[in-house]
Short mmCIF file of C-alpha atoms in Angstrom, two decimals:
data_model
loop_
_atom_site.label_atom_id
_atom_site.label_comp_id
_atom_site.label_asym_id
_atom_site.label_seq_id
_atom_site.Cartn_x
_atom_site.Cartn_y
_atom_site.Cartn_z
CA UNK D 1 -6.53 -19.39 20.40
CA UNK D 2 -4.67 -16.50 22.06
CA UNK D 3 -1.83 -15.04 19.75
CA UNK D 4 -0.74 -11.60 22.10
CA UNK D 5 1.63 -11.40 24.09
CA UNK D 6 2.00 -7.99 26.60
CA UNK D 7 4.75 -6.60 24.18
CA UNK D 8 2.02 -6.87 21.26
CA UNK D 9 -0.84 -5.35 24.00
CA UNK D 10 -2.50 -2.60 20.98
CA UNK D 11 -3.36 0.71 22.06
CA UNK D 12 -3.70 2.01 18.61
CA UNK D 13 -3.35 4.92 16.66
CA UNK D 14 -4.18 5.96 13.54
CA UNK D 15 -1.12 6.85 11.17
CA UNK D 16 -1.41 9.92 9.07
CA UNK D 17 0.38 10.76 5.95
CA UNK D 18 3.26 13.34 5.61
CA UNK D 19 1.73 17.09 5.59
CA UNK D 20 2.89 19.91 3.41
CA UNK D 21 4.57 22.86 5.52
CA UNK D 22 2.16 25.98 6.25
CA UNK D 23 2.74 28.83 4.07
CA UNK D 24 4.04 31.44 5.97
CA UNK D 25 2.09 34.15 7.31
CA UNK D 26 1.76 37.63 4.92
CA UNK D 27 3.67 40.57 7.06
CA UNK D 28 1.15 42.71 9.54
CA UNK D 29 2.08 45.49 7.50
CA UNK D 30 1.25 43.97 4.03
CA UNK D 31 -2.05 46.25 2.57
CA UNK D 32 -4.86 44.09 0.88
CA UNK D 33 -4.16 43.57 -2.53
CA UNK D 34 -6.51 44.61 -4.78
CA UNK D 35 -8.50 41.86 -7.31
CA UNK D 36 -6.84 42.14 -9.79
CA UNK D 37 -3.50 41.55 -8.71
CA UNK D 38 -4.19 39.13 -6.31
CA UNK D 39 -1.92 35.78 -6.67
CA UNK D 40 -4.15 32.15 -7.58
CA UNK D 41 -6.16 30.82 -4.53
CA UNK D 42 -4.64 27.90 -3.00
CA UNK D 43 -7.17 24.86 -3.56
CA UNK D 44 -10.04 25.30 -1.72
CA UNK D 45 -11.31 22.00 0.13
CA UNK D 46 -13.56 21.11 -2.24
CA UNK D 47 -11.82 20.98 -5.01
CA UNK D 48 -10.31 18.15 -2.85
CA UNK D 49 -13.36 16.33 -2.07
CA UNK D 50 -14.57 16.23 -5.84
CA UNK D 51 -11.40 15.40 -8.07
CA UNK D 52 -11.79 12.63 -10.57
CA UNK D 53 -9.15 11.41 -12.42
CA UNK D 54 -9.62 11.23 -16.84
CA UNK D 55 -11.35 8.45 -17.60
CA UNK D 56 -8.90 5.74 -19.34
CA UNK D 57 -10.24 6.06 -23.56
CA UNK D 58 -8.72 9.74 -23.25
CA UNK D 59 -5.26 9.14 -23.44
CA UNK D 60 -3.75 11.22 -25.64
CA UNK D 61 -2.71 9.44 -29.20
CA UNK D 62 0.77 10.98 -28.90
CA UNK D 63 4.04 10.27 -27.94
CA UNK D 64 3.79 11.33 -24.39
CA UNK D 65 -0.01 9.56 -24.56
CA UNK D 66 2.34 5.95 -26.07
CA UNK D 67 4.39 6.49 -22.22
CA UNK D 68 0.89 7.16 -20.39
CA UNK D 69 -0.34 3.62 -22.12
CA UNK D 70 2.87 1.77 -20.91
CA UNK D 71 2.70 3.25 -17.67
CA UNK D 72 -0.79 1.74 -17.60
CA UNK D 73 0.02 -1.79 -18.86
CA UNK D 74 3.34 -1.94 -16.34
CA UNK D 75 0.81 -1.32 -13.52
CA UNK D 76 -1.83 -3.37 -14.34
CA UNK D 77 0.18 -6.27 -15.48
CA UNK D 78 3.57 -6.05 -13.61
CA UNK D 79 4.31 -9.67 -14.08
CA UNK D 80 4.80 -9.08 -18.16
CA UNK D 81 5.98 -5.68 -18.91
CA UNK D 82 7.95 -5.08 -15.86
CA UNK D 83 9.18 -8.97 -14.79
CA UNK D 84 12.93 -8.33 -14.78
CA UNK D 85 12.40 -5.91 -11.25
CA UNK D 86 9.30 -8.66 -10.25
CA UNK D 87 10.08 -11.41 -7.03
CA UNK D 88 6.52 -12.71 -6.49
CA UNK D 89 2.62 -13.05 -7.76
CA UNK D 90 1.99 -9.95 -7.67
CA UNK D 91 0.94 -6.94 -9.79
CA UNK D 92 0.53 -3.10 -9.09
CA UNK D 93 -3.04 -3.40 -9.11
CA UNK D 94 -3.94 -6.03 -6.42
CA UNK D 95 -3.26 -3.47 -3.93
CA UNK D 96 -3.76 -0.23 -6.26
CA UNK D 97 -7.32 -1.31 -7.25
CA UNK D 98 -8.98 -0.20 -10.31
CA UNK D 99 -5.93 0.49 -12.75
CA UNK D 100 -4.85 2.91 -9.39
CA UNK D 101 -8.10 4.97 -9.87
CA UNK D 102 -9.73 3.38 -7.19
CA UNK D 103 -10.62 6.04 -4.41
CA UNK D 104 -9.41 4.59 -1.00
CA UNK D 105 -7.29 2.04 -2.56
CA UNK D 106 -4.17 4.47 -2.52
CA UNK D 107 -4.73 5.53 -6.09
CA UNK D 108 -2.06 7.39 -7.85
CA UNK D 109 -3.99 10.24 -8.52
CA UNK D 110 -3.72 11.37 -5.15
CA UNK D 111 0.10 10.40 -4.59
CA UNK D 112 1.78 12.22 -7.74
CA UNK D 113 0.87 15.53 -5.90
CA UNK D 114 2.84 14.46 -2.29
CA UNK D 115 6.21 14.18 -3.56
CA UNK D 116 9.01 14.86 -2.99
CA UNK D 117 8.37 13.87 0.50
CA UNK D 118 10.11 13.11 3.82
CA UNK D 119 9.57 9.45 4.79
CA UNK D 120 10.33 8.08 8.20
CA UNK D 121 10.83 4.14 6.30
CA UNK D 122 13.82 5.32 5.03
CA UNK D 123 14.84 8.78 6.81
CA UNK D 124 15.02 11.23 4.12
CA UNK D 125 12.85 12.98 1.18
CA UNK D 126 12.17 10.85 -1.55
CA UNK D 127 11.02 11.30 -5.21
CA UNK D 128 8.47 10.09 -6.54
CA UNK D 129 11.01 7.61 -8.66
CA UNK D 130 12.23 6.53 -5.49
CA UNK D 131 8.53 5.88 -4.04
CA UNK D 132 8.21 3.73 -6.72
CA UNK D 133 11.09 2.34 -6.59
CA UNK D 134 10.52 0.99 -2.74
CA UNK D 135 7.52 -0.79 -4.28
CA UNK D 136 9.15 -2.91 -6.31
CA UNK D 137 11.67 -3.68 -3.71
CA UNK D 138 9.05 -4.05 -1.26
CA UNK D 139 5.37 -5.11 -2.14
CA UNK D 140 6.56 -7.01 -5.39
CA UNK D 141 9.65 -8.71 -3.48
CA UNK D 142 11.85 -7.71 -6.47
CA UNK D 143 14.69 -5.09 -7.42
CA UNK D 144 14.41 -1.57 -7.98
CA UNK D 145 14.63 -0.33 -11.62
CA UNK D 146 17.04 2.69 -12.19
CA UNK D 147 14.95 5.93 -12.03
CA UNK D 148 15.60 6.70 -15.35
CA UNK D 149 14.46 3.49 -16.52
CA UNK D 150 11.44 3.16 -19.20
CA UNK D 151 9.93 1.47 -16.39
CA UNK D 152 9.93 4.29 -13.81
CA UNK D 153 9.17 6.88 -16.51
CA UNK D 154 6.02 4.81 -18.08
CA UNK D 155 5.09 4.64 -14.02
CA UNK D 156 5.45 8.23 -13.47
CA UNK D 157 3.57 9.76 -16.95
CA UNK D 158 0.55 7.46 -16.30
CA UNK D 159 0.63 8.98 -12.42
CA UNK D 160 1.26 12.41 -13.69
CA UNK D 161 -1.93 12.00 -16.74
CA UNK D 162 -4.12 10.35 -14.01
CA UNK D 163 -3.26 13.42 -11.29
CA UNK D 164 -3.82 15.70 -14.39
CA UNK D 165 -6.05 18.84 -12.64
CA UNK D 166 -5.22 17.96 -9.35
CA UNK D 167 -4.26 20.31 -7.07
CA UNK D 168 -0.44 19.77 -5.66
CA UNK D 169 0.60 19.39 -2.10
CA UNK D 170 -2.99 18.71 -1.18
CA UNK D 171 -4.10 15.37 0.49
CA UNK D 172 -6.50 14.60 -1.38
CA UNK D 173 -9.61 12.46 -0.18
CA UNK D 174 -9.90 8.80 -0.99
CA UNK D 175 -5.38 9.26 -1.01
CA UNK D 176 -3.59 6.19 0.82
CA UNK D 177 -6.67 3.71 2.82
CA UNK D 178 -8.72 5.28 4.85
CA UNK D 179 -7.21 4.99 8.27
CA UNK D 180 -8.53 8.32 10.60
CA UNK D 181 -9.84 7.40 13.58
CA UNK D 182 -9.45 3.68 12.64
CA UNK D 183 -9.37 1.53 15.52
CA UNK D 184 -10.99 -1.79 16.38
CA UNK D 185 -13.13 -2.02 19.58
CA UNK D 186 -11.26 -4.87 21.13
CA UNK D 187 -7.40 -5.51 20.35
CA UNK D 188 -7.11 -7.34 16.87
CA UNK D 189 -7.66 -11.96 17.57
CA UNK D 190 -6.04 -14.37 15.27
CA UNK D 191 -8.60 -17.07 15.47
CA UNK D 192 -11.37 -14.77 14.94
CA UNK D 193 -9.74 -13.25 12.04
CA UNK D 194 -8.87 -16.97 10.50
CA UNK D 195 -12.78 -17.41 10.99
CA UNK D 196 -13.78 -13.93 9.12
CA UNK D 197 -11.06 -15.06 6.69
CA UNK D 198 -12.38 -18.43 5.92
CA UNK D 199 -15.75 -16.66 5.70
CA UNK D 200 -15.36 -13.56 3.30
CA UNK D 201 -11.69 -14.18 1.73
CA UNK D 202 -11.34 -17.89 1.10
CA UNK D 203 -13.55 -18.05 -1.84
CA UNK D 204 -11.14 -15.66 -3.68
CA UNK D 205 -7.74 -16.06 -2.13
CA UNK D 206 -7.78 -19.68 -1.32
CA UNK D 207 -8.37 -21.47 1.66
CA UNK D 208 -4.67 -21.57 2.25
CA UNK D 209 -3.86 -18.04 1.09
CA UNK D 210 -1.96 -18.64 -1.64
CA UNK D 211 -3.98 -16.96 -4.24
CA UNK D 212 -5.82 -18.69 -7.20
CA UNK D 213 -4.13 -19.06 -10.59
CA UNK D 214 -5.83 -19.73 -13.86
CA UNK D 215 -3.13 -20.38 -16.97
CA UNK D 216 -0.39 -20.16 -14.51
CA UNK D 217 -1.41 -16.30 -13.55
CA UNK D 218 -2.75 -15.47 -10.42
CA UNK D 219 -6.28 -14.03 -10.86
CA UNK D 220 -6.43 -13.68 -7.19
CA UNK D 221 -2.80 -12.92 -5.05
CA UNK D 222 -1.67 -14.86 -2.46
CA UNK D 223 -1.63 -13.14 0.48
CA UNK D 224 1.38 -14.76 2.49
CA UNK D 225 3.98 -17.40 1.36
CA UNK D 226 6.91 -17.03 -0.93
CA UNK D 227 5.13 -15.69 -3.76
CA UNK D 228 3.45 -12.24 -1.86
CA UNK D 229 4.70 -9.30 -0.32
CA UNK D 230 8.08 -9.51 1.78
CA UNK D 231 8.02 -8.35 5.60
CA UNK D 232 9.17 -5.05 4.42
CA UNK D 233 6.04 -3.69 2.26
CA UNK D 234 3.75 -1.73 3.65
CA UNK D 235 0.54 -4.23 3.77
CA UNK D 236 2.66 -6.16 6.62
CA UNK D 237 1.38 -3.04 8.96
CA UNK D 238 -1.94 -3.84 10.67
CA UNK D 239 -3.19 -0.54 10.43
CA UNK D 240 -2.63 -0.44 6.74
CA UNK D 241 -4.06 -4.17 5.82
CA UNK D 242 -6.74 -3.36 8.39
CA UNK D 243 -7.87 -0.05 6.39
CA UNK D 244 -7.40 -1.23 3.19
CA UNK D 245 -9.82 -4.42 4.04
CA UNK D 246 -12.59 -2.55 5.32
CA UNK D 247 -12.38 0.08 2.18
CA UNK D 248 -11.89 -2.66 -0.69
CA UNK D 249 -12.66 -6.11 0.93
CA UNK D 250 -14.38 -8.69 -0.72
CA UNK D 251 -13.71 -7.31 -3.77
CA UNK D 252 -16.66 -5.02 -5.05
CA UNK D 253 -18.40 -5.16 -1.43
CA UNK D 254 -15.94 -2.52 0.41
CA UNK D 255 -17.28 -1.49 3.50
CA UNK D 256 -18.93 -4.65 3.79
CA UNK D 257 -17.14 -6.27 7.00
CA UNK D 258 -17.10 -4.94 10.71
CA UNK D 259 -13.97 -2.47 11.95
CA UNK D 260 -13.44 -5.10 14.36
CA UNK D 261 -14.03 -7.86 11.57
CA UNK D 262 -11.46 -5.90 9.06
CA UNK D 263 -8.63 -5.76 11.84
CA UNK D 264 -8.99 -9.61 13.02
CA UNK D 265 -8.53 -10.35 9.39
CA UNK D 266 -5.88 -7.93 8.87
CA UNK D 267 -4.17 -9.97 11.99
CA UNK D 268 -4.66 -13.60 10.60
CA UNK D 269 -2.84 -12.64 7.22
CA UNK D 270 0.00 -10.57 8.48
CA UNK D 271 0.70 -13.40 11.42
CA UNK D 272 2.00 -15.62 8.67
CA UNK D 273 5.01 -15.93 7.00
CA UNK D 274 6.28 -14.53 3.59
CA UNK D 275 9.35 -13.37 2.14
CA UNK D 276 12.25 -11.91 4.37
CA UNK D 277 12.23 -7.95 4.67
CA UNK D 278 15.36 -7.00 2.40
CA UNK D 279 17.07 -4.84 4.94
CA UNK D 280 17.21 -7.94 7.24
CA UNK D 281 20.50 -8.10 9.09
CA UNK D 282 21.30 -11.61 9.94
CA UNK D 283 19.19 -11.10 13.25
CA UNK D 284 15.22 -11.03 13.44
CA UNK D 285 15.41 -8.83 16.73
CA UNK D 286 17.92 -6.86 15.70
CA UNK D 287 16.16 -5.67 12.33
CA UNK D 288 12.81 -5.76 14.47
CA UNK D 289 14.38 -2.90 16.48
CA UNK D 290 15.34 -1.27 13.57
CA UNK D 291 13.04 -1.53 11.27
CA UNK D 292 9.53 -2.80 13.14
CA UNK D 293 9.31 -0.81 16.12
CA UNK D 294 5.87 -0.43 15.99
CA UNK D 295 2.55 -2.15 17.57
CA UNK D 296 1.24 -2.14 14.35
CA UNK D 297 4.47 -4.82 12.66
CA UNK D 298 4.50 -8.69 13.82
CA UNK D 299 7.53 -8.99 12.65
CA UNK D 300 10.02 -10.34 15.15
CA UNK D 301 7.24 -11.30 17.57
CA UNK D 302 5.71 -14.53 18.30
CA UNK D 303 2.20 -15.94 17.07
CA UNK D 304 1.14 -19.20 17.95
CA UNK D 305 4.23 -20.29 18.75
CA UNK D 306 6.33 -19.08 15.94
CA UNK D 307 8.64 -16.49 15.98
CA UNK D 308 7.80 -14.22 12.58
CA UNK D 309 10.59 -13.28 10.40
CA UNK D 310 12.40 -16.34 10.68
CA UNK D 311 11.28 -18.55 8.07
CA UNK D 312 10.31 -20.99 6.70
CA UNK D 313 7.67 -19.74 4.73
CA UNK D 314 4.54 -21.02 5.28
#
């Protein structure tokens, strides 16, 4: 099965995350200052390398520690303790692995410290409310709750506790998935991705995608269809499902699959169907040009025949 066509041709690059300006240089005329005045060393690299987040049993049994706890539970069970702002399957943690401890798995350890930051999705600096905020609109197909909601402040105090030692305005490693110098050998294939899928992520996710429930709760998310991310979160990106698959993918066996396996994979789920990208405009091309200029977005292109972005879920 051949799914590109010459617009979708990938020559592709590896996205990077938004940088913290340079500190400006010290005048030629400033003398060396002496030790003991000398101002707190910015973080050296290794301090970088080696940062752990608290482990979980030392929350503090205070009031702030109560916020840290609901943070906690809102991320690692969206579906209860934040439903109201919830539009799919989906929890926090299915893409946030490990409670968002998870190194490579865009823990929150490593995002508290980047904000505010510019972002290009939405052309300005956000907050780190607001970052939050798009997730909810975005991964879990829902609304955004008000930034002074309990919601966003439980979200923010477990990401501030977790980030707790970190250095600030320091990309951390193991921050976002791990996408330097990420690029498959050979352009991403649907069909061989549908046969690494049916091979390594079928057992989990089902052989149709659509997750596996147990008590009516999805134990495994579905990874397209109505109840998974909308054409405006992140995963939809090939670069990003791509990274994130070869870091995390089968669960507990990151690392496991080929680059070239990861990517083919990474094409097969994000060439079908799920919920319409909120900013849509009445007009797949239109918001394409808008929105999904990028190789790495198949929205408003055509797989297989089908023009993605236009529905019907499938």
């Amino acid at each position: 099965m051949r799914w590109l066509t010459p617009v979708l041709a990938l020559t592709l690059a590896a996205c990077s995350g938004s940088s913290p300006p340079a500190a400006p240089a010290a005048p030629a005329t400033a003398p060396a200052p002496a030790k003991a005045a000398t101002a707190s060393p910015a973080p050296s690299k290794d301090v970088a390398k080696t940062f752990t987040p608290p482990p979980a049993d030392s929350i503090p049994d205070t009031p702030f520690g109560k916020m840290v706890r609901e943070g906690r539970a809102i991320f690692t069970d969206t579906q209860t303790h934040a439903k109201a702002y919830v539009g799919n399957g989906l929890n926090c943690s299915n893409c946030h692995l490990d409670a968002g401890r998870l190194p490579n798995a865009a823990p929150l350890w490593a995002a508290w410290g980047m904000y505010p930051a510019y972002r290009s999705k939405n052309g300005h600096v956000n907050t780190f409310a607001e970052r939050l905020q798009g997730c909810f609109r975005y991964s879990m197909n829902g609304k955004a709750p008000p930034p002074d909601s309990e919601v966003i402040v439980a979200l923010e105090s477990y990401s501030y506790w977790l980030a707790q030692g970190a250095p600030t305005g320091v990309a951390l490693a193991g921050r976002g998935y791990p996408k330097q110098g990420f690029k498959p050998p050979q352009p991403p294939d649907f069909a061989r991705g549908q046969k690494v899928f049916e091979t390594s992520c079928a057992l989990c996710h089902g052989k149709d995608g659509q997750g596996q429930k147990v008590a009516g709760r999805y134990v495994f998310p579905p990874l397209w269809g109505p109840d998974s991310f909308n054409w405006g979160a992140g995963m939809h990106q090939l670069n990003n499902a791509a990274a994130f698959i070869k870091a995390n993918m089968p669960l507990g066996r990151g690392g496991m699959l080929s680059d070239q396996d990861a990517w083919d994979v990474a094409m097969f789920m994000d060439a079908h169907e799920r919920p319409q990208d909120p900013r849509f405009n009445g007009n797949v091309a239109e918001t394409r040009k808008k929105y999904h200029d990028s190789k790495m977005s198949l929205y408003g292109t055509v797989v297989n025949g089908h023009l993605l972005g236009s529905g019907p879920d499938r």
